[in-house]
XYZ file of C-alpha atoms in Angstrom:
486
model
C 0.000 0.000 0.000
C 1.373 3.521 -1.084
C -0.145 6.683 1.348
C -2.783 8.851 -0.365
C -2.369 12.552 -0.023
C -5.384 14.854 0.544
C -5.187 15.989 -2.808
C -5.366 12.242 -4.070
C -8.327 12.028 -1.602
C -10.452 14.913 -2.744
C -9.367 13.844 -6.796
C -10.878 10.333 -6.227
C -13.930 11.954 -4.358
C -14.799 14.216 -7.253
C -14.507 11.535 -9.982
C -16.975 9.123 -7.432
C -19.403 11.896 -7.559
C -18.947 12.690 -11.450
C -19.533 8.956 -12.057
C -22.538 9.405 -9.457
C -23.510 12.548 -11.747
C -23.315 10.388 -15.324
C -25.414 7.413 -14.163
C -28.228 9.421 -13.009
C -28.414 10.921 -16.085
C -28.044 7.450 -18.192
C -31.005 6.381 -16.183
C -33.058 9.345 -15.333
C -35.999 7.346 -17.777
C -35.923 4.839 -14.862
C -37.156 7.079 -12.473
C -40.066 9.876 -11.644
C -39.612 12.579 -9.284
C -42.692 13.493 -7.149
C -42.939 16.514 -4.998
C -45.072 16.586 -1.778
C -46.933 19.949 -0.218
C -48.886 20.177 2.234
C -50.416 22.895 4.889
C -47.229 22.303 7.032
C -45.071 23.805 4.048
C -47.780 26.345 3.433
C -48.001 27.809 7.244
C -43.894 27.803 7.151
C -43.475 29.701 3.885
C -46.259 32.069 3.704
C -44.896 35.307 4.985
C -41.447 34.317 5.661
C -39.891 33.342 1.989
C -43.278 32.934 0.144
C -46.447 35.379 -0.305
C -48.336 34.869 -3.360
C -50.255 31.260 -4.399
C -49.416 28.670 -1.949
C -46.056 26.915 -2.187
C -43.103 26.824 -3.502
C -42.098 23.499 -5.065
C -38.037 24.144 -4.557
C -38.749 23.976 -0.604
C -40.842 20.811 -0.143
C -40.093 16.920 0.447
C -39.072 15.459 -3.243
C -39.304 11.698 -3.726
C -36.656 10.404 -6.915
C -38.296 6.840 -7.075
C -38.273 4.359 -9.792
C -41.449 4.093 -12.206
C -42.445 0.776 -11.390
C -42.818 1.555 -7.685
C -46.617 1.309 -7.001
C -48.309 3.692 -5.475
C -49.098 1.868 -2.320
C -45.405 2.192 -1.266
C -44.862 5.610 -2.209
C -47.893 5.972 0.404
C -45.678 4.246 2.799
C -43.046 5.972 2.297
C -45.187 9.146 3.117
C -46.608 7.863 5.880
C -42.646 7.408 7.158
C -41.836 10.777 6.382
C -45.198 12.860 7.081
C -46.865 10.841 9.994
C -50.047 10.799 8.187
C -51.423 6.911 7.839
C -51.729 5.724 4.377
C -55.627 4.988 4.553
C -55.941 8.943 5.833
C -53.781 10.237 2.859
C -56.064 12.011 -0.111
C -53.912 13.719 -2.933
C -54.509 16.205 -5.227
C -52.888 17.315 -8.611
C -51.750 21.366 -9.162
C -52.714 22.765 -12.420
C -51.485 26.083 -13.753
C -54.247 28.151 -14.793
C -54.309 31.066 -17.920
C -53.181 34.021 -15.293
C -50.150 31.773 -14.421
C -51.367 30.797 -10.739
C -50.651 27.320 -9.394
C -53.542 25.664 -7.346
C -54.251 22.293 -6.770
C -56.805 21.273 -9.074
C -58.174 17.965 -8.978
C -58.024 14.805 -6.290
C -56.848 11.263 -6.878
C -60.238 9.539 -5.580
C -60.297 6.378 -8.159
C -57.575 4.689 -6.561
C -57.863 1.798 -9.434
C -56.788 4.278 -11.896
C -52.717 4.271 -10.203
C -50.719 1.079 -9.723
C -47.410 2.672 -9.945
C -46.133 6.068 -9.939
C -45.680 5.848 -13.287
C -49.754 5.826 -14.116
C -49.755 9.238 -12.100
C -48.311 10.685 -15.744
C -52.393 10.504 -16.191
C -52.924 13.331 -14.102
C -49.391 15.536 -14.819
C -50.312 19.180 -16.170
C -49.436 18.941 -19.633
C -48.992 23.454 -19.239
C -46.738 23.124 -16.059
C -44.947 20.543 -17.221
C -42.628 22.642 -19.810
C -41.741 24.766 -16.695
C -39.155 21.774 -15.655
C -35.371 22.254 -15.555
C -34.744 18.560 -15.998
C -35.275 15.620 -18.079
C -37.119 13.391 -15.219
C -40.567 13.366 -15.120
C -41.933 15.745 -11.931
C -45.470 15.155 -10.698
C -46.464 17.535 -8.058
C -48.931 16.440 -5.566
C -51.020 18.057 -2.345
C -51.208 15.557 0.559
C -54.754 16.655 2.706
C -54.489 15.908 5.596
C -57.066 14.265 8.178
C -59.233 17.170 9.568
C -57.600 17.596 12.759
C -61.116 17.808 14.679
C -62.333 14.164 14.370
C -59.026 12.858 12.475
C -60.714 12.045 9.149
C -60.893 12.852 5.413
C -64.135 14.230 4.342
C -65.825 12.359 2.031
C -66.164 14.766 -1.162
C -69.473 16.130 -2.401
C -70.222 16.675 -6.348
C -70.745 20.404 -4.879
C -67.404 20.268 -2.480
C -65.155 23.425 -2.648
C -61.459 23.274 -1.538
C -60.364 26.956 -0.422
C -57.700 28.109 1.448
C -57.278 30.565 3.737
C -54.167 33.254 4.436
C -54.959 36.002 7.449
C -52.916 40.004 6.915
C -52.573 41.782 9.929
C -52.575 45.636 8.633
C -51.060 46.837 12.006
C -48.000 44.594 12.020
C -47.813 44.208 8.315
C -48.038 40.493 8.322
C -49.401 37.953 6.149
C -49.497 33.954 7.340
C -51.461 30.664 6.272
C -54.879 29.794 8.359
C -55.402 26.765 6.489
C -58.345 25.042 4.139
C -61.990 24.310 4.475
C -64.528 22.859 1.797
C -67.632 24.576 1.266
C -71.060 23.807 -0.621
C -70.311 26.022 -3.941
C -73.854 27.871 -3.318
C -72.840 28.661 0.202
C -73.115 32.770 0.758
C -69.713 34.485 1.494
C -71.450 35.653 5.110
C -71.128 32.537 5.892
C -67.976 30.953 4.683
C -66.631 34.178 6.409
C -68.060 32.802 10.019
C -66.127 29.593 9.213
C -63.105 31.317 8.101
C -63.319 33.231 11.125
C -63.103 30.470 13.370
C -60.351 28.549 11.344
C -58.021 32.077 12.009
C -58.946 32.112 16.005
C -61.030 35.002 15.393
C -64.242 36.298 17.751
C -67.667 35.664 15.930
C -68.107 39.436 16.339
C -64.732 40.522 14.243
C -65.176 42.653 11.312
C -63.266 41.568 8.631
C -62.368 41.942 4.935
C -61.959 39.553 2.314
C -60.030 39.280 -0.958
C -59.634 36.459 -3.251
C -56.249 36.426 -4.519
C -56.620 36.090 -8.386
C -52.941 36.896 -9.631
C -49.845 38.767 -9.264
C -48.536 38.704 -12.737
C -48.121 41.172 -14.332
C -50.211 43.033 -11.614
C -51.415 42.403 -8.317
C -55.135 41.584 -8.530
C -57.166 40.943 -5.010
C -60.798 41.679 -5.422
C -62.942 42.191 -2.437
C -65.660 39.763 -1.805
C -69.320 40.394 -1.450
C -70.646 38.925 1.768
C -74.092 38.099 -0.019
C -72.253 36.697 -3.025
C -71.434 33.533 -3.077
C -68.360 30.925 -4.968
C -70.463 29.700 -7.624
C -71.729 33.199 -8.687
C -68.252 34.793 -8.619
C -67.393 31.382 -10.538
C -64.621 30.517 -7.911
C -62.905 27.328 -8.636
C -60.674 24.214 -6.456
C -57.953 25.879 -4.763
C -59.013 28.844 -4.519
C -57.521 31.451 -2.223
C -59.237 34.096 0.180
C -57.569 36.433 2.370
C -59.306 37.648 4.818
C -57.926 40.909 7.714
C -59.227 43.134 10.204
C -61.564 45.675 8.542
C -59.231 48.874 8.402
C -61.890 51.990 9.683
C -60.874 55.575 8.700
C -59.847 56.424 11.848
C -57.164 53.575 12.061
C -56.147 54.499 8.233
C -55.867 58.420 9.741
C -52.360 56.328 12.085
C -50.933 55.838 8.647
C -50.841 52.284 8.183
C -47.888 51.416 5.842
C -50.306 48.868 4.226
C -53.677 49.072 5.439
C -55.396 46.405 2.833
C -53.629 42.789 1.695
C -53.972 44.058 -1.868
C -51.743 46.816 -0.994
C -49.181 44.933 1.028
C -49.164 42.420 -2.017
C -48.173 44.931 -4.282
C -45.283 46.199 -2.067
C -44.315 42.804 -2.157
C -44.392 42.359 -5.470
C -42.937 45.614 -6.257
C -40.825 46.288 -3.442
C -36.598 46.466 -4.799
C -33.816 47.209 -2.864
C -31.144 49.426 -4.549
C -27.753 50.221 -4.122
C -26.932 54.266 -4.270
C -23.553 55.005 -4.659
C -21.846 58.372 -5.298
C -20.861 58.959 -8.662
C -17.513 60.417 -7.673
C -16.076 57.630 -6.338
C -18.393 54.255 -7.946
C -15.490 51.658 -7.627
C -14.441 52.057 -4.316
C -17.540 53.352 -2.364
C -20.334 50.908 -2.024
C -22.859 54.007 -1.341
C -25.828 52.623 0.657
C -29.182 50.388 0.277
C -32.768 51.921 -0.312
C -36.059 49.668 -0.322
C -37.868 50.911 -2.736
C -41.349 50.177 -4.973
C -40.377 49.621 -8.806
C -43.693 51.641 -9.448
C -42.064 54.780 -7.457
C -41.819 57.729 -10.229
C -38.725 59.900 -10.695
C -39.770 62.436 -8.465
C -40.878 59.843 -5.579
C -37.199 58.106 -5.496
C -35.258 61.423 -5.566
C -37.530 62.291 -2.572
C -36.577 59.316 -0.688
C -33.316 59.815 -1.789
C -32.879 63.255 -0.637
C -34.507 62.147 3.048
C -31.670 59.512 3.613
C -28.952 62.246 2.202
C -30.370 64.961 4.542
C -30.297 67.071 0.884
C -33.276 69.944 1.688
C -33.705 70.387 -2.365
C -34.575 66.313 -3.952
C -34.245 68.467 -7.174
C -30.603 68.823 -6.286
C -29.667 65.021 -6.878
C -29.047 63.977 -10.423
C -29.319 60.479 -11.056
C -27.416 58.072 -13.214
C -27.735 54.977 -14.474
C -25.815 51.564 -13.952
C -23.766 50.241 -17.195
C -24.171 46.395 -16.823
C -21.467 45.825 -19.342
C -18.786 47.802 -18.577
C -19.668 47.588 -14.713
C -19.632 50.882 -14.267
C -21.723 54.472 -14.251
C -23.478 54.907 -17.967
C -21.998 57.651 -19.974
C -24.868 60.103 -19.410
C -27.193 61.055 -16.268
C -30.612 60.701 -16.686
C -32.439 64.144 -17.009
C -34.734 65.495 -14.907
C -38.139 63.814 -14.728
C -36.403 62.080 -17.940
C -37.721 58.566 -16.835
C -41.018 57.476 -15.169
C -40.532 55.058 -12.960
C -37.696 53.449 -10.807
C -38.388 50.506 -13.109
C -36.754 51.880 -16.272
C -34.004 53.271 -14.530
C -32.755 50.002 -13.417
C -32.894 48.593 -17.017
C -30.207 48.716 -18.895
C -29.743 46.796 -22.140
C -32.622 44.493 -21.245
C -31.109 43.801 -18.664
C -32.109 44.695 -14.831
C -29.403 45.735 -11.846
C -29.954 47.344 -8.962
C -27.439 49.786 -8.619
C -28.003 53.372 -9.581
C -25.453 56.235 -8.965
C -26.258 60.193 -7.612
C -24.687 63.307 -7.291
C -25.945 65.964 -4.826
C -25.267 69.582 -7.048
C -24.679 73.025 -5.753
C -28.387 74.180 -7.536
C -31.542 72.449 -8.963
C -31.090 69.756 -11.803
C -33.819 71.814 -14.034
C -31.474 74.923 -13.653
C -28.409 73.463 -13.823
C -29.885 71.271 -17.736
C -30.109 74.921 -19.033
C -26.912 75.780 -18.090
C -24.076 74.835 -20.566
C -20.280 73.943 -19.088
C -17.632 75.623 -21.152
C -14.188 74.324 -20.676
C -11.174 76.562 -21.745
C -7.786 75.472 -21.636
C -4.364 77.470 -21.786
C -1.563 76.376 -24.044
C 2.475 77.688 -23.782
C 4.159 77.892 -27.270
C 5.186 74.349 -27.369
C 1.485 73.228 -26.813
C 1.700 72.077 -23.241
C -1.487 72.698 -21.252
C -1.143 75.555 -18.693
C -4.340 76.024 -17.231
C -8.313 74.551 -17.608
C -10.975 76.893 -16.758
C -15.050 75.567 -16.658
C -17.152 78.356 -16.834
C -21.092 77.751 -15.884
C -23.755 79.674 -18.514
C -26.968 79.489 -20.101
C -27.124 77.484 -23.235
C -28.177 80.871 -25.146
C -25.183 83.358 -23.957
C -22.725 84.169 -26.452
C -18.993 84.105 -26.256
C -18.914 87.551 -25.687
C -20.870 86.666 -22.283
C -18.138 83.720 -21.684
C -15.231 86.295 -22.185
C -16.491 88.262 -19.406
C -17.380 85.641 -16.941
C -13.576 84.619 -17.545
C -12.625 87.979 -16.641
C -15.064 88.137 -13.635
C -13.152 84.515 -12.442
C -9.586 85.873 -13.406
C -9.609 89.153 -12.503
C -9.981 93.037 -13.677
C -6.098 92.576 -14.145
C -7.136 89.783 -16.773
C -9.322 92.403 -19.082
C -6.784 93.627 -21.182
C -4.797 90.297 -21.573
C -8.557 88.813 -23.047
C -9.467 91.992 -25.198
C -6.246 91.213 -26.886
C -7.280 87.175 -27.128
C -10.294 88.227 -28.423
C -8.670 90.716 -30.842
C -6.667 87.915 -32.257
C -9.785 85.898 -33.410
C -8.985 83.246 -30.668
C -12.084 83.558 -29.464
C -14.108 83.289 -32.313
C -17.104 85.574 -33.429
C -18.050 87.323 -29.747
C -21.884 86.879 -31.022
C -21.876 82.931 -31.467
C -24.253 81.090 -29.440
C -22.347 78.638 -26.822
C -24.697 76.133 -27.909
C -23.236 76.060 -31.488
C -20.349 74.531 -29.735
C -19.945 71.099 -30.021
C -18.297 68.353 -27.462
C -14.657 68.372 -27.016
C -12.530 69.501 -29.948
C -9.038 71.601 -31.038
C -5.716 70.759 -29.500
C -7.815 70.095 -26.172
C -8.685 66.795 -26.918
C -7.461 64.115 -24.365
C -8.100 60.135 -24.124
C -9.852 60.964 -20.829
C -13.331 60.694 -21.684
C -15.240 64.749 -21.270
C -18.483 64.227 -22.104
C -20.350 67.209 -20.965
C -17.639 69.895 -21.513
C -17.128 71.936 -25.218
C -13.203 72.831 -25.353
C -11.688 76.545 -26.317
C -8.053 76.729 -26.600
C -5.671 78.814 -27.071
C -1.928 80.131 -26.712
C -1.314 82.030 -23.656
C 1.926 83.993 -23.113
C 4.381 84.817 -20.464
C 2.738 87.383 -18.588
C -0.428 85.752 -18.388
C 1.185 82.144 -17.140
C 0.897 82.807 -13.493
C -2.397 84.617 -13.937
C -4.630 81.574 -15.590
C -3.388 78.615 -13.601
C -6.556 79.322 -11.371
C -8.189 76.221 -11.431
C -11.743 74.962 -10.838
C -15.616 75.726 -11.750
C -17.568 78.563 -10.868
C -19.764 76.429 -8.280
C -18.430 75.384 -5.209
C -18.939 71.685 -6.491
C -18.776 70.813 -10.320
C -21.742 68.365 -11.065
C -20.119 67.490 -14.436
C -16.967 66.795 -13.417
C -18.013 63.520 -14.128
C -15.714 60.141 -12.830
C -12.572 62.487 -12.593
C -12.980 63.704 -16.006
């Protein structure tokens, strides 16, 4: 015998598993995968990882069993794992309907019908079934249990209704599974609402709400129930779900409940995103900070919330801009004031969704500042070596003329003459041209760093003005362009 190292160890472990890995897959066809809810993995996943429909079929007990297995001893082996006797066990199927819910649909009374797992293929949902990520067959199943009560199934009724039950509590902004009750489909609401009552621990003399939950794609939809309705006229169907709360009164709405209805909670749910803010100045190395959000918010709404958490007075003093998901990185251009409607679109990028966004807080309001145009002008020596950069603030419409003496305001009275004589020289251009006529970047000013915001003038600049224009920096006391160092 020759000693094995760990790395010899670990080596032989991974080719076990890789040869584990291969014969699955040469004999997945052997096999059927069935996956087992029931009200246990309802009450543990409703309002804790799970809010909408019932279940969700990554977090429940999975069986990988081989097809000719009958159905008796997949029973048993339930009975092993779930406690529940084999003669008390009723299943049912899930279907997906057209609004993409999952309920379950349809039970397995004519035991005759299944031998072996295999003849459950019978009752697989042909629409959920292209859902699967693998090649083995996956049958889904609801185990009912025995009414707790008197510790029996129910014997099922042509008329028999399955619903379930969830409970919101508007004051503590909770939602959690009551469980499921069968009523006679021509049963009023009133009174499924006494029985719902009790299932939830409520007193008889509780004044509550209910919603059915219809869907949450690509909306949340929760329509309140009328008590002297009843399921068959508001053509409810097996599995469906009500969700019943505390009847929120006016003055209880006046405390400014976050979410005083389950519909609304639901859609905070549903459209609730937490972003990452970081400051534009410095994306790489500062992480910024996390804001939970609603996708629905509008520009306005998430510049407000913005501006609470930056203690900014003015929320039209943060520009926002977008994340770059390819180049991992801020996007080339902020987004303009009320330029986008919702926090949705400013989180897409290239079809693509992030959740990173990046701000700057300016030194005056984002509409003011848009009709302002940044002129850069830069200094050259006689052998073309930059001497000094200037940014100079203005409205789009000023002329150069209007630029010439906001560079001598900056510079100096002592600066006057030195610029008549620029100006003189045709360096400047035609005093009456419109600083929006100039274009981004340009002349000998050009550098690889990228200056996306900033139109160049340049010129020569000799001796006597060398130590006059090395004054550097923008009019504001912060430059909201100078954007990534540029």
């Amino acid at each position: 015998m020759c000693d094995a190292s760990k790395d010899d160890l670990v080596e032989h472990a991974e080719q076990e598993e890789k040869e584990r890995r291969q014969k699955e897959k040469q004999e997945a066809h052997l096999y059927v995968v069935i996956k087992v809810a029931c009200d246990t993995d309802f009450s543990r996943q409703i309002g804790d990882t799970h809010y909408f429909d019932l279940v969700n079929f990554e977090d429940v007990k999975s069986y990988r069993i081989h097809k000719k297995t009958t159905f008796e001893e997949f029973k048993g082996m339930v009975q092993t794992d779930f406690g529940v006797p084999s003669d008390l066990q009723r299943y049912w199927v899930w279907s997906q309907r057209q609004n993409g819910t999952i309920r379950p649909n349809s039970p397995l009374t004519d035991r005759r019908e299944i031998d072996t797992v295999l003849d459950l293929q019978r009752f697989k949902d042909k629409q959920y079934a292209p859902q699967e990520k693998h090649a083995l067959m996956t049958i889904k199943l609801y185990l009912e249990e025995p009414d707790a009560s008197y510790g029996m199934l129910k014997e099922l009724e042509p008329n028999d209704l399955l619903l379930f039950c969830k409970l919101y509590d508007p004051f503590k902004t909770k939602l959690c599974y009551v469980g499921h009750i069968f009523v006679d489909k021509s049963m009023p609401f009133k009174e499924i609402f006494w029985r719902l009552k009790a299932l939830a621990g409520l007193e008889d003399s509780t004044d509550i709400a209910a919603y059915e939950e219809v869907r949450f794609e690509p909306s949340v939809m929760c329509n309140e129930l009328d008590a002297d309705a009843s399921p068959k006229r508001t053509q409810f169907l097996q599995g469906d779900i009500i969700c019943i709360q505390l009847r929120v009164t006016p003055e209880a709405r006046s405390k400014e409940l976050r979410h005083p209805t389950v519909k609304t909670f639901l859609e905070y749910v549903q459209n609730s995103k937490t972003v990452n803010f970081r400051p534009l100045y410095n994306p790489k190395k500062d992480d910024g900070f996390k804001l939970e959000l609603l996708k629905t918010m509008s520009y306005d709404e998430v510049t407000t919330e913005l501006a609470k958490h930056l203690d900014v007075d003015n929320p039209y003093r943060i520009r926002l801009t977008q994340h770059n998901v390819s180049a991992h990185m801020p996007h080339r251009s902020p987004i303009k004031f009320q330029g986008m409607d919702s926090l949705d679109v400013m989180i897409l990028h290239s079809r693509q969704y992030t959740n990173i966004l990046y701000y700057e807080i300016l030194d005056m309001p984002l509409p003011y500042l848009e009709k302002l145009k940044c002129m850069k002008v830069n200094f050259y020596n006689d052998k073309v070596e930059l001497e000094g950069e200037h940014r100079i603030w203005l409205p789009k419409d000023n002329t150069v003329e209007d630029l010439i003496g906001a560079l001598k305001e900056k510079l100096g009275e002592d600066y006057i003459k030195d610029l008549q004589d620029l100006r003189s020289s045709g360096h400047f251009g035609n005093p009456a041209s419109r600083l929006l006529d100039f274009q981004t970047g340009g002349g000998a000013s050009a550098r690889q760093t990228w200056q996306p915001l900033h139109p160049c003038l340049s010129f020569p600049i000799g001796r006597k003005l060398r130590e006059r224009h090395n004054v550097r920096g923008p009019l504001l006391a912060e430059d909201p362009s100078d954007r990534h160092g540029g």
